[in-house]
mmCIF file of C-alpha atoms in Angstrom:
data_model
loop_
_atom_site.group_PDB
_atom_site.id
_atom_site.type_symbol
_atom_site.label_atom_id
_atom_site.label_comp_id
_atom_site.label_asym_id
_atom_site.label_seq_id
_atom_site.Cartn_x
_atom_site.Cartn_y
_atom_site.Cartn_z
ATOM 1 C CA MET A 1 23.302 24.211 9.692
ATOM 2 C CA LYS A 2 24.979 21.933 7.155
ATOM 3 C CA LYS A 3 22.594 23.124 4.461
ATOM 4 C CA ALA A 4 23.295 26.767 5.277
ATOM 5 C CA LEU A 5 27.056 26.271 5.112
ATOM 6 C CA VAL A 6 26.900 24.403 1.805
ATOM 7 C CA LEU A 7 24.571 26.993 0.276
ATOM 8 C CA ALA A 8 26.745 29.875 1.455
ATOM 9 C CA ALA A 9 29.890 28.305 0.009
ATOM 10 C CA VAL A 10 28.408 27.534 -3.377
ATOM 11 C CA PHE A 11 26.678 30.916 -3.602
ATOM 12 C CA ALA A 12 30.068 32.524 -3.105
ATOM 13 C CA VAL A 13 31.582 30.435 -5.917
ATOM 14 C CA SER A 14 28.678 31.088 -8.256
ATOM 15 C CA ALA A 15 28.688 34.817 -7.599
ATOM 16 C CA SER A 16 32.394 35.088 -8.358
ATOM 17 C CA ALA A 17 31.915 33.091 -11.547
ATOM 18 C CA SER A 18 28.863 35.139 -12.597
ATOM 19 C CA ALA A 19 26.689 32.033 -12.743
ATOM 20 C CA ALA A 20 22.921 32.261 -12.961
ATOM 21 C CA VAL A 21 21.086 30.622 -10.062
ATOM 22 C CA LYS A 22 18.061 28.671 -11.273
ATOM 23 C CA LEU A 23 15.134 27.924 -8.985
ATOM 24 C CA GLY A 24 12.382 25.461 -9.852
ATOM 25 C CA VAL A 25 9.324 24.964 -7.653
ATOM 26 C CA ARG A 26 6.137 23.006 -8.330
ATOM 27 C CA SER A 27 3.143 22.792 -6.005
ATOM 28 C CA ASP A 28 0.148 20.523 -6.654
ATOM 29 C CA TYR A 29 -3.293 19.740 -5.336
ATOM 30 C CA MET A 30 -3.873 15.986 -5.761
ATOM 31 C CA ASN A 31 -7.254 14.288 -5.431
ATOM 32 C CA THR A 32 -6.927 10.484 -5.484
ATOM 33 C CA MET A 33 -10.094 8.439 -5.948
ATOM 34 C CA LYS A 34 -11.152 5.503 -3.757
ATOM 35 C CA THR A 35 -10.085 2.032 -4.923
ATOM 36 C CA LYS A 36 -9.440 -1.503 -3.623
ATOM 37 C CA ASP A 37 -6.316 -3.634 -3.179
ATOM 38 C CA THR A 38 -5.853 -7.299 -4.202
ATOM 39 C CA SER A 39 -7.527 -8.498 -0.976
ATOM 40 C CA ASP A 40 -10.588 -6.415 -1.942
ATOM 41 C CA ALA A 41 -10.020 -4.099 1.015
ATOM 42 C CA ASP A 42 -10.801 -0.418 0.544
ATOM 43 C CA ILE A 43 -8.045 2.082 -0.143
ATOM 44 C CA TYR A 44 -9.843 5.277 0.680
ATOM 45 C CA ALA A 45 -9.773 8.469 -1.331
ATOM 46 C CA LYS A 46 -7.406 11.198 -0.266
ATOM 47 C CA SER A 47 -7.050 14.880 -0.987
ATOM 48 C CA GLN A 48 -3.796 16.701 -0.314
ATOM 49 C CA PHE A 49 -1.539 19.603 -1.233
ATOM 50 C CA VAL A 50 1.960 18.480 -2.232
ATOM 51 C CA ALA A 51 5.277 20.231 -2.818
ATOM 52 C CA SER A 52 6.030 18.047 -5.839
ATOM 53 C CA TYR A 53 9.310 19.618 -6.929
ATOM 54 C CA ALA A 54 11.806 22.115 -5.549
ATOM 55 C CA ARG A 55 15.333 22.426 -6.910
ATOM 56 C CA LEU A 56 18.052 25.058 -6.728
ATOM 57 C CA SER A 57 20.754 24.676 -9.366
ATOM 58 C CA TRP A 58 23.467 26.483 -11.258
ATOM 59 C CA ASP A 59 26.489 25.950 -13.480
ATOM 60 C CA ALA A 60 29.619 27.923 -12.601
ATOM 61 C CA LYS A 61 32.383 28.425 -15.177
ATOM 62 C CA LEU A 62 35.962 27.766 -14.119
ATOM 63 C CA GLY A 63 38.113 29.107 -16.890
ATOM 64 C CA SER A 64 37.324 28.343 -20.530
ATOM 65 C CA SER A 65 36.940 24.552 -20.367
ATOM 66 C CA SER A 66 35.687 23.618 -16.877
ATOM 67 C CA GLU A 67 32.402 23.902 -14.989
ATOM 68 C CA VAL A 68 31.023 23.087 -11.564
ATOM 69 C CA LYS A 69 27.467 21.798 -11.928
ATOM 70 C CA THR A 70 25.337 21.828 -8.805
ATOM 71 C CA ALA A 71 21.752 21.162 -7.733
ATOM 72 C CA PHE A 72 20.083 20.912 -4.336
ATOM 73 C CA ASN A 73 16.840 19.083 -3.689
ATOM 74 C CA LEU A 74 14.917 21.483 -1.445
ATOM 75 C CA ARG A 75 12.098 18.974 -1.020
ATOM 76 C CA ASN A 76 13.562 15.962 0.732
ATOM 77 C CA TYR A 77 11.513 13.882 3.122
ATOM 78 C CA GLU A 78 11.341 10.226 4.045
ATOM 79 C CA SER A 79 8.956 8.126 6.117
ATOM 80 C CA MET A 80 9.644 7.616 9.793
ATOM 81 C CA ALA A 81 10.029 4.022 10.992
ATOM 82 C CA SER A 82 6.442 4.070 12.212
ATOM 83 C CA GLY A 83 5.229 4.962 8.724
ATOM 84 C CA THR A 84 2.873 7.539 10.195
ATOM 85 C CA SER A 85 4.847 10.751 9.740
ATOM 86 C CA LEU A 86 7.641 12.395 7.762
ATOM 87 C CA LYS A 87 11.030 13.744 8.703
ATOM 88 C CA ALA A 88 13.340 16.050 6.787
ATOM 89 C CA VAL A 89 16.449 14.541 5.236
ATOM 90 C CA THR A 90 19.390 16.856 5.833
ATOM 91 C CA THR A 91 22.306 14.581 4.979
ATOM 92 C CA PRO A 92 24.474 15.664 2.020
ATOM 93 C CA GLU A 93 23.691 12.321 0.325
ATOM 94 C CA SER A 94 20.023 13.322 0.035
ATOM 95 C CA PHE A 95 20.084 17.113 0.018
ATOM 96 C CA VAL A 96 22.798 17.459 -2.642
ATOM 97 C CA GLU A 97 21.079 16.158 -5.757
ATOM 98 C CA TYR A 98 24.247 16.440 -7.803
ATOM 99 C CA MET A 99 27.522 18.345 -7.542
ATOM 100 C CA TYR A 100 30.357 17.573 -9.899
ATOM 101 C CA LEU A 101 33.228 19.022 -11.887
ATOM 102 C CA ALA A 102 33.062 18.820 -15.688
ATOM 103 C CA LYS A 103 36.265 19.259 -17.693
ATOM 104 C CA LYS A 104 36.251 19.493 -21.507
ATOM 105 C CA MET A 105 39.213 18.572 -23.685
ATOM 106 C CA ASN A 106 38.386 18.997 -27.400
ATOM 107 C CA ASP A 107 35.614 16.455 -28.105
ATOM 108 C CA TRP A 108 36.010 14.755 -24.709
ATOM 109 C CA GLU A 109 34.352 15.637 -21.400
ATOM 110 C CA PHE A 110 35.342 14.224 -18.006
ATOM 111 C CA THR A 111 33.101 14.461 -14.943
ATOM 112 C CA ALA A 112 33.761 13.624 -11.281
ATOM 113 C CA GLY A 113 31.690 14.019 -8.125
ATOM 114 C CA LYS A 114 28.056 13.275 -7.375
ATOM 115 C CA ILE A 115 27.018 12.957 -11.007
ATOM 116 C CA GLU A 116 23.716 12.896 -12.872
ATOM 117 C CA ILE A 117 22.983 9.276 -13.771
ATOM 118 C CA ALA A 118 21.902 9.060 -17.422
ATOM 119 C CA ALA A 119 19.612 6.022 -16.988
ATOM 120 C CA GLY A 120 15.840 6.334 -17.297
ATOM 121 C CA GLY A 121 15.624 8.104 -20.635
ATOM 122 C CA PHE A 122 13.618 11.153 -21.604
ATOM 123 C CA GLU A 123 11.052 10.356 -18.922
ATOM 124 C CA SER A 124 13.690 10.528 -16.201
ATOM 125 C CA ASP A 125 14.758 13.922 -17.588
ATOM 126 C CA ALA A 126 11.152 15.122 -17.292
ATOM 127 C CA ASP A 127 10.866 13.758 -13.742
ATOM 128 C CA ASN A 128 14.053 15.544 -12.701
ATOM 129 C CA ALA A 129 12.753 18.798 -14.189
ATOM 130 C CA GLY A 130 9.365 18.548 -12.470
ATOM 131 C CA ASP A 131 7.588 18.136 -15.814
ATOM 132 C CA ASN A 132 6.124 14.642 -15.419
ATOM 133 C CA TYR A 133 2.829 13.820 -13.703
ATOM 134 C CA VAL A 134 2.671 10.014 -13.382
ATOM 135 C CA ALA A 135 5.863 8.059 -14.083
ATOM 136 C CA THR A 136 5.809 4.731 -15.919
ATOM 137 C CA LEU A 137 6.083 1.544 -13.908
ATOM 138 C CA ALA A 138 9.699 1.006 -15.037
ATOM 139 C CA ASN A 139 10.648 4.449 -13.730
ATOM 140 C CA GLY A 140 9.085 3.774 -10.331
ATOM 141 C CA GLY A 141 5.522 4.936 -10.986
ATOM 142 C CA LEU A 142 3.365 2.930 -8.584
ATOM 143 C CA GLY A 143 0.191 4.928 -9.047
ATOM 144 C CA GLY A 144 -1.722 5.353 -5.829
ATOM 145 C CA ILE A 145 -1.464 1.748 -4.646
ATOM 146 C CA PRO A 146 0.582 1.127 -1.485
ATOM 147 C CA LEU A 147 3.795 -0.764 -2.195
ATOM 148 C CA ALA A 148 3.083 -3.509 0.343
ATOM 149 C CA THR A 149 -0.202 -4.505 -1.293
ATOM 150 C CA GLN A 150 1.045 -4.535 -4.867
ATOM 151 C CA ILE A 151 4.609 -5.601 -5.415
ATOM 152 C CA SER A 152 7.047 -8.061 -3.849
ATOM 153 C CA GLY A 153 10.549 -7.099 -2.744
ATOM 154 C CA SER A 154 12.408 -7.826 -5.989
ATOM 155 C CA GLY A 155 9.697 -6.830 -8.421
ATOM 156 C CA VAL A 156 9.545 -3.314 -9.795
ATOM 157 C CA VAL A 157 13.041 -1.857 -10.178
ATOM 158 C CA ALA A 158 13.204 1.919 -10.526
ATOM 159 C CA THR A 159 16.203 3.590 -12.131
ATOM 160 C CA PRO A 160 19.180 4.407 -9.885
ATOM 161 C CA ASP A 161 19.524 7.695 -8.032
ATOM 162 C CA ASN A 162 22.366 10.125 -8.552
ATOM 163 C CA SER A 163 25.511 9.014 -6.782
ATOM 164 C CA SER A 164 29.234 9.700 -6.577
ATOM 165 C CA GLY A 165 31.318 8.520 -9.494
ATOM 166 C CA LEU A 166 33.111 9.300 -12.729
ATOM 167 C CA GLY A 167 31.990 9.918 -16.298
ATOM 168 C CA VAL A 168 33.712 10.090 -19.680
ATOM 169 C CA GLY A 169 31.892 11.569 -22.661
ATOM 170 C CA TYR A 170 32.809 11.804 -26.344
ATOM 171 C CA ALA A 171 30.939 14.035 -28.803
ATOM 172 C CA MET A 172 30.767 13.628 -32.586
ATOM 173 C CA GLY A 173 28.686 16.442 -33.999
ATOM 174 C CA ASP A 174 25.090 15.839 -32.916
ATOM 175 C CA HIS A 175 25.970 12.556 -31.216
ATOM 176 C CA LYS A 176 27.393 12.007 -27.750
ATOM 177 C CA PHE A 177 28.401 8.838 -25.896
ATOM 178 C CA VAL A 178 28.870 8.847 -22.116
ATOM 179 C CA PHE A 179 30.313 6.062 -19.970
ATOM 180 C CA GLN A 180 29.647 6.327 -16.230
ATOM 181 C CA THR A 181 30.680 4.342 -13.174
ATOM 182 C CA MET A 182 29.373 5.180 -9.724
ATOM 183 C CA ASN A 183 28.713 3.986 -6.189
ATOM 184 C CA GLN A 184 25.508 2.090 -5.558
ATOM 185 C CA THR A 185 24.879 4.286 -2.543
ATOM 186 C CA ASN A 186 26.228 7.536 -1.155
ATOM 187 C CA SER A 187 26.028 6.379 2.453
ATOM 188 C CA ALA A 188 29.348 5.396 4.039
ATOM 189 C CA TYR A 189 28.078 3.291 6.930
ATOM 190 C CA VAL A 190 27.961 -0.302 8.163
ATOM 191 C CA ASN A 191 24.965 -2.435 8.970
ATOM 192 C CA THR A 192 23.742 -3.410 12.443
ATOM 193 C CA THR A 193 26.108 -6.387 12.677
ATOM 194 C CA GLY A 194 29.140 -4.225 11.984
ATOM 195 C CA THR A 195 29.790 -5.877 8.627
ATOM 196 C CA ASP A 196 30.575 -3.657 5.650
ATOM 197 C CA ARG A 197 27.550 -3.129 3.440
ATOM 198 C CA ALA A 198 27.809 -5.178 0.239
ATOM 199 C CA GLU A 199 26.818 -2.224 -1.947
ATOM 200 C CA LEU A 200 29.982 -0.398 -0.856
ATOM 201 C CA LYS A 201 32.136 -3.076 -2.489
ATOM 202 C CA ARG A 202 30.883 -3.024 -6.079
ATOM 203 C CA HIS A 203 29.980 -0.290 -8.540
ATOM 204 C CA ASN A 204 27.233 0.399 -11.048
ATOM 205 C CA TYR A 205 28.279 1.318 -14.570
ATOM 206 C CA GLY A 206 26.649 2.038 -17.902
ATOM 207 C CA LEU A 207 26.754 3.624 -21.344
ATOM 208 C CA ASP A 208 24.395 6.354 -22.552
ATOM 209 C CA TYR A 209 23.943 7.617 -26.126
ATOM 210 C CA ARG A 210 22.166 10.821 -27.099
ATOM 211 C CA GLY A 211 21.950 12.145 -30.618
ATOM 212 C CA ALA A 212 19.789 13.613 -33.356
ATOM 213 C CA PHE A 213 18.887 12.652 -36.920
ATOM 214 C CA GLY A 214 16.919 15.096 -39.010
ATOM 215 C CA GLY A 215 15.431 16.891 -36.032
ATOM 216 C CA VAL A 216 14.532 13.681 -34.169
ATOM 217 C CA ALA A 217 16.270 13.280 -30.789
ATOM 218 C CA LEU A 218 17.400 9.775 -29.804
ATOM 219 C CA ASN A 219 18.366 8.326 -26.443
ATOM 220 C CA ALA A 220 19.586 4.811 -25.617
ATOM 221 C CA ALA A 221 21.230 3.580 -22.421
ATOM 222 C CA TYR A 222 22.217 0.383 -20.660
ATOM 223 C CA TYR A 223 23.254 0.260 -17.000
ATOM 224 C CA VAL A 224 24.173 -2.679 -14.794
ATOM 225 C CA GLY A 225 24.825 -2.919 -11.064
ATOM 226 C CA ALA A 226 24.517 -4.966 -7.917
ATOM 227 C CA SER A 227 22.225 -3.035 -5.627
ATOM 228 C CA ASP A 228 22.184 -5.618 -2.814
ATOM 229 C CA THR A 229 19.052 -3.957 -1.440
ATOM 230 C CA ILE A 230 17.359 -7.234 -0.505
ATOM 231 C CA ALA A 231 18.466 -8.645 2.856
ATOM 232 C CA GLY A 232 20.524 -11.820 2.685
ATOM 233 C CA THR A 233 20.962 -11.908 -1.090
ATOM 234 C CA ASN A 234 23.168 -10.394 -3.753
ATOM 235 C CA THR A 235 21.055 -8.876 -6.511
ATOM 236 C CA THR A 236 22.180 -7.860 -9.984
ATOM 237 C CA GLU A 237 20.043 -5.231 -11.678
ATOM 238 C CA THR A 238 20.046 -3.915 -15.252
ATOM 239 C CA TYR A 239 18.356 -0.827 -16.692
ATOM 240 C CA THR A 240 17.728 -0.342 -20.417
ATOM 241 C CA ASN A 241 15.962 2.481 -22.238
ATOM 242 C CA LEU A 242 15.406 3.448 -25.879
ATOM 243 C CA GLY A 243 13.445 6.509 -26.928
ATOM 244 C CA VAL A 244 12.728 9.092 -29.629
ATOM 245 C CA MET A 245 11.512 12.667 -29.259
ATOM 246 C CA GLY A 246 10.673 15.325 -31.779
ATOM 247 C CA ASP A 247 8.223 17.747 -33.367
ATOM 248 C CA PHE A 248 6.010 17.580 -36.415
ATOM 249 C CA ALA A 249 3.675 20.112 -38.023
ATOM 250 C CA ASP A 250 5.500 22.750 -35.930
ATOM 251 C CA ASP A 251 3.140 22.712 -32.938
ATOM 252 C CA PHE A 252 3.050 18.976 -32.111
ATOM 253 C CA HIS A 253 5.661 17.483 -29.790
ATOM 254 C CA TYR A 254 5.907 13.721 -29.307
ATOM 255 C CA THR A 255 7.869 11.276 -27.152
ATOM 256 C CA VAL A 256 7.915 7.487 -27.542
ATOM 257 C CA GLU A 257 10.024 5.393 -25.198
ATOM 258 C CA TYR A 258 10.650 1.798 -24.142
ATOM 259 C CA LEU A 259 12.194 0.888 -20.775
ATOM 260 C CA VAL A 260 12.989 -2.499 -19.264
ATOM 261 C CA ASN A 261 14.586 -3.255 -15.885
ATOM 262 C CA LYS A 262 15.695 -6.658 -14.641
ATOM 263 C CA SER A 263 16.550 -7.904 -11.172
ATOM 264 C CA LYS A 264 18.244 -11.277 -10.519
ATOM 265 C CA THR A 265 19.228 -12.776 -7.195
ATOM 266 C CA ASP A 266 22.512 -14.659 -7.427
ATOM 267 C CA ASP A 267 21.503 -17.519 -5.134
ATOM 268 C CA THR A 268 18.357 -18.512 -7.092
ATOM 269 C CA ASP A 269 19.361 -17.310 -10.574
ATOM 270 C CA LYS A 270 15.756 -16.190 -11.141
ATOM 271 C CA THR A 271 15.005 -12.924 -12.879
ATOM 272 C CA SER A 272 12.215 -10.418 -12.234
ATOM 273 C CA THR A 273 11.427 -8.001 -15.083
ATOM 274 C CA THR A 274 9.621 -4.681 -15.268
ATOM 275 C CA SER A 275 8.975 -3.205 -18.723
ATOM 276 C CA SER A 276 7.136 -0.100 -19.904
ATOM 277 C CA VAL A 277 6.384 1.513 -23.222
ATOM 278 C CA TYR A 278 4.647 4.871 -23.487
ATOM 279 C CA GLY A 279 3.763 7.507 -26.012
ATOM 280 C CA GLN A 280 3.085 11.160 -25.254
ATOM 281 C CA LEU A 281 1.761 13.922 -27.496
ATOM 282 C CA LYS A 282 1.580 17.652 -26.779
ATOM 283 C CA TYR A 283 0.046 20.351 -28.973
ATOM 284 C CA THR A 284 0.957 23.981 -28.320
ATOM 285 C CA THR A 285 -1.129 26.887 -29.538
ATOM 286 C CA GLY A 286 -0.321 30.215 -27.945
ATOM 287 C CA MET A 287 -0.385 29.848 -24.167
ATOM 288 C CA TRP A 288 -2.316 26.541 -24.275
ATOM 289 C CA THR A 289 -0.773 23.050 -24.428
ATOM 290 C CA PRO A 290 -3.157 20.085 -24.230
ATOM 291 C CA LEU A 291 -1.436 16.737 -23.699
ATOM 292 C CA ALA A 292 -2.243 13.032 -23.914
ATOM 293 C CA ARG A 293 -0.201 10.014 -22.842
ATOM 294 C CA TYR A 294 -0.663 6.242 -22.966
ATOM 295 C CA GLU A 295 1.356 3.574 -21.133
ATOM 296 C CA SER A 296 1.511 -0.215 -21.359
ATOM 297 C CA SER A 297 3.612 -1.963 -18.695
ATOM 298 C CA GLU A 298 4.212 -5.413 -17.262
ATOM 299 C CA ASN A 299 5.768 -6.635 -14.042
ATOM 300 C CA LYS A 300 6.967 -10.248 -13.910
ATOM 301 C CA ILE A 301 8.105 -11.499 -10.517
ATOM 302 C CA ALA A 302 10.352 -14.555 -10.488
ATOM 303 C CA ASP A 303 8.814 -16.065 -7.349
ATOM 304 C CA ASP A 304 5.161 -15.181 -7.750
ATOM 305 C CA GLU A 305 3.119 -15.005 -4.540
ATOM 306 C CA ALA A 306 -0.651 -15.035 -4.286
ATOM 307 C CA SER A 307 -0.786 -11.669 -2.537
ATOM 308 C CA THR A 308 1.705 -9.873 -4.781
ATOM 309 C CA GLY A 309 1.442 -11.545 -8.161
ATOM 310 C CA SER A 310 2.785 -10.332 -11.472
ATOM 311 C CA PHE A 311 0.549 -7.886 -13.281
ATOM 312 C CA LYS A 312 0.028 -5.899 -16.468
ATOM 313 C CA ARG A 313 -0.753 -2.193 -16.472
ATOM 314 C CA THR A 314 -2.497 0.096 -18.915
ATOM 315 C CA ALA A 315 -2.565 3.798 -18.110
ATOM 316 C CA PHE A 316 -3.477 7.089 -19.683
ATOM 317 C CA THR A 317 -3.079 10.751 -18.826
ATOM 318 C CA VAL A 318 -4.852 13.753 -20.326
ATOM 319 C CA GLY A 319 -4.361 17.332 -19.323
ATOM 320 C CA LEU A 320 -3.824 20.975 -20.110
ATOM 321 C CA GLU A 321 -0.788 23.177 -19.453
ATOM 322 C CA ILE A 322 -1.087 26.961 -19.501
ATOM 323 C CA LYS A 323 1.924 29.243 -19.866
ATOM 324 C CA PRO A 324 0.977 32.943 -19.863
ATOM 325 C CA VAL A 325 2.762 34.975 -22.504
ATOM 326 C CA SER A 326 3.176 37.843 -20.031
ATOM 327 C CA ASP A 327 5.118 35.696 -17.537
ATOM 328 C CA GLU A 328 6.753 32.650 -19.106
ATOM 329 C CA ASN A 329 8.432 31.626 -15.826
ATOM 330 C CA PHE A 330 5.091 30.319 -14.568
ATOM 331 C CA ARG A 331 3.143 27.304 -15.816
ATOM 332 C CA TYR A 332 -0.279 26.117 -14.660
ATOM 333 C CA HIS A 333 -1.554 22.570 -15.202
ATOM 334 C CA LEU A 334 -4.681 20.468 -14.797
ATOM 335 C CA VAL A 335 -4.272 16.720 -15.356
ATOM 336 C CA TYR A 336 -6.360 13.550 -15.036
ATOM 337 C CA ALA A 337 -4.450 10.245 -14.748
ATOM 338 C CA SER A 338 -5.761 6.685 -14.582
ATOM 339 C CA THR A 339 -4.148 3.240 -14.295
ATOM 340 C CA ALA A 340 -5.541 -0.308 -14.420
ATOM 341 C CA ASP A 341 -3.433 -3.192 -13.069
ATOM 342 C CA LYS A 342 -4.513 -6.699 -14.076
ATOM 343 C CA TYR A 343 -3.111 -9.588 -12.000
ATOM 344 C CA GLY A 344 -2.727 -13.057 -13.481
ATOM 345 C CA LYS A 345 -2.439 -14.936 -10.204
ATOM 346 C CA ALA A 346 -5.390 -17.173 -9.348
ATOM 347 C CA GLY A 347 -7.061 -16.954 -5.963
ATOM 348 C CA LEU A 348 -6.912 -13.181 -5.486
ATOM 349 C CA ALA A 349 -10.057 -11.610 -4.065
ATOM 350 C CA ASN A 350 -9.586 -8.733 -6.516
ATOM 351 C CA ASP A 351 -7.407 -9.273 -9.597
ATOM 352 C CA LYS A 352 -7.857 -5.818 -11.128
ATOM 353 C CA ILE A 353 -6.925 -2.564 -9.399
ATOM 354 C CA ASN A 354 -8.140 0.711 -10.903
ATOM 355 C CA TRP A 355 -6.604 3.960 -9.740
ATOM 356 C CA SER A 356 -7.240 7.553 -10.802
ATOM 357 C CA GLN A 357 -6.099 10.984 -9.753
ATOM 358 C CA VAL A 358 -6.715 14.646 -10.567
ATOM 359 C CA ILE A 359 -3.707 16.969 -10.349
ATOM 360 C CA ALA A 360 -3.977 20.764 -10.391
ATOM 361 C CA GLY A 361 -0.917 22.884 -9.805
ATOM 362 C CA ILE A 362 1.553 25.612 -10.631
ATOM 363 C CA LYS A 363 5.247 25.534 -11.478
ATOM 364 C CA TYR A 364 7.837 28.317 -11.438
ATOM 365 C CA GLU A 365 11.238 28.083 -13.102
ATOM 366 C CA GLY A 366 13.721 30.900 -13.567
ATOM 367 C CA ASP A 367 16.751 32.839 -12.378
ATOM 368 C CA PHE A 368 15.516 34.115 -9.052
ATOM 369 C CA LEU A 369 18.436 36.563 -8.644
ATOM 370 C CA LYS A 370 17.157 38.680 -11.528
#
């Protein structure tokens, strides 16, 4: 009911403002190969159909200098406590991906509401658009290995989700700087003891730069916060990304990016670090776009345990995207992805985990009111 009311209200606003309503949907068939965890136990192969991406979004003009920018995540599920099934998430915190007011004043832009967090770089942009297949380790890509068998609690730190806050941007030609400050969570609740949650008392903040030099797009960002996601400790986390994107020889498109996240618990003053660097190349000829991607990542856990030791990852992805000329709203893709995680901790029954997956799917993106 809440979803229906929110959709009805925003549809009314968008219709009066003559805003286009954009729908993006991606559906995949994923075939994950059999592998083993660090205890040498089998992780069996699985084959499943997945609704990988579903977003409804639009920008509505309010006068000559203001906009309301909105997106709903139509695919929102989380694990039940038993871990055996899924339930739909219908709370506004999860269903509303972002919804904020943007006000421009000359070269300045002010935003307020549930904003789009600029951390995570070009890869995060691709994830949010449903155009990525396997995220890097620093952006939360765990491959097909269950979290409990691979990483300890304060190890891999993914970039923050969208949350309520404020943003101030300043543009100088092809260059734009944005400062953001936001809540660490959108949930206004207390824990089981009745004590206010620590993450409601502090804010995340960061600075993002996007620009272009000679046709090469640049992105750099640094964010810091205190997620307090680990029970009994205060944790400070930082997120840094630096990337370039561009084209050469007309038909080749490349992206190179470096990301590093750090997590430090205040009581031990020990830091865990997750870093990733990747390069991606796409070549477009007519309706065909073959792609190749290589990733090198490392996870360093401050308090290394035998069962969840630090590891290094190498990964590659190869694939083909097909976009028919007759209907450019549709894209078809066939991708093979593989990762290899090498653990440095002695005493593991298996110190190298290999994972691979085949992804075949279709994506639609367009104004569905037309």
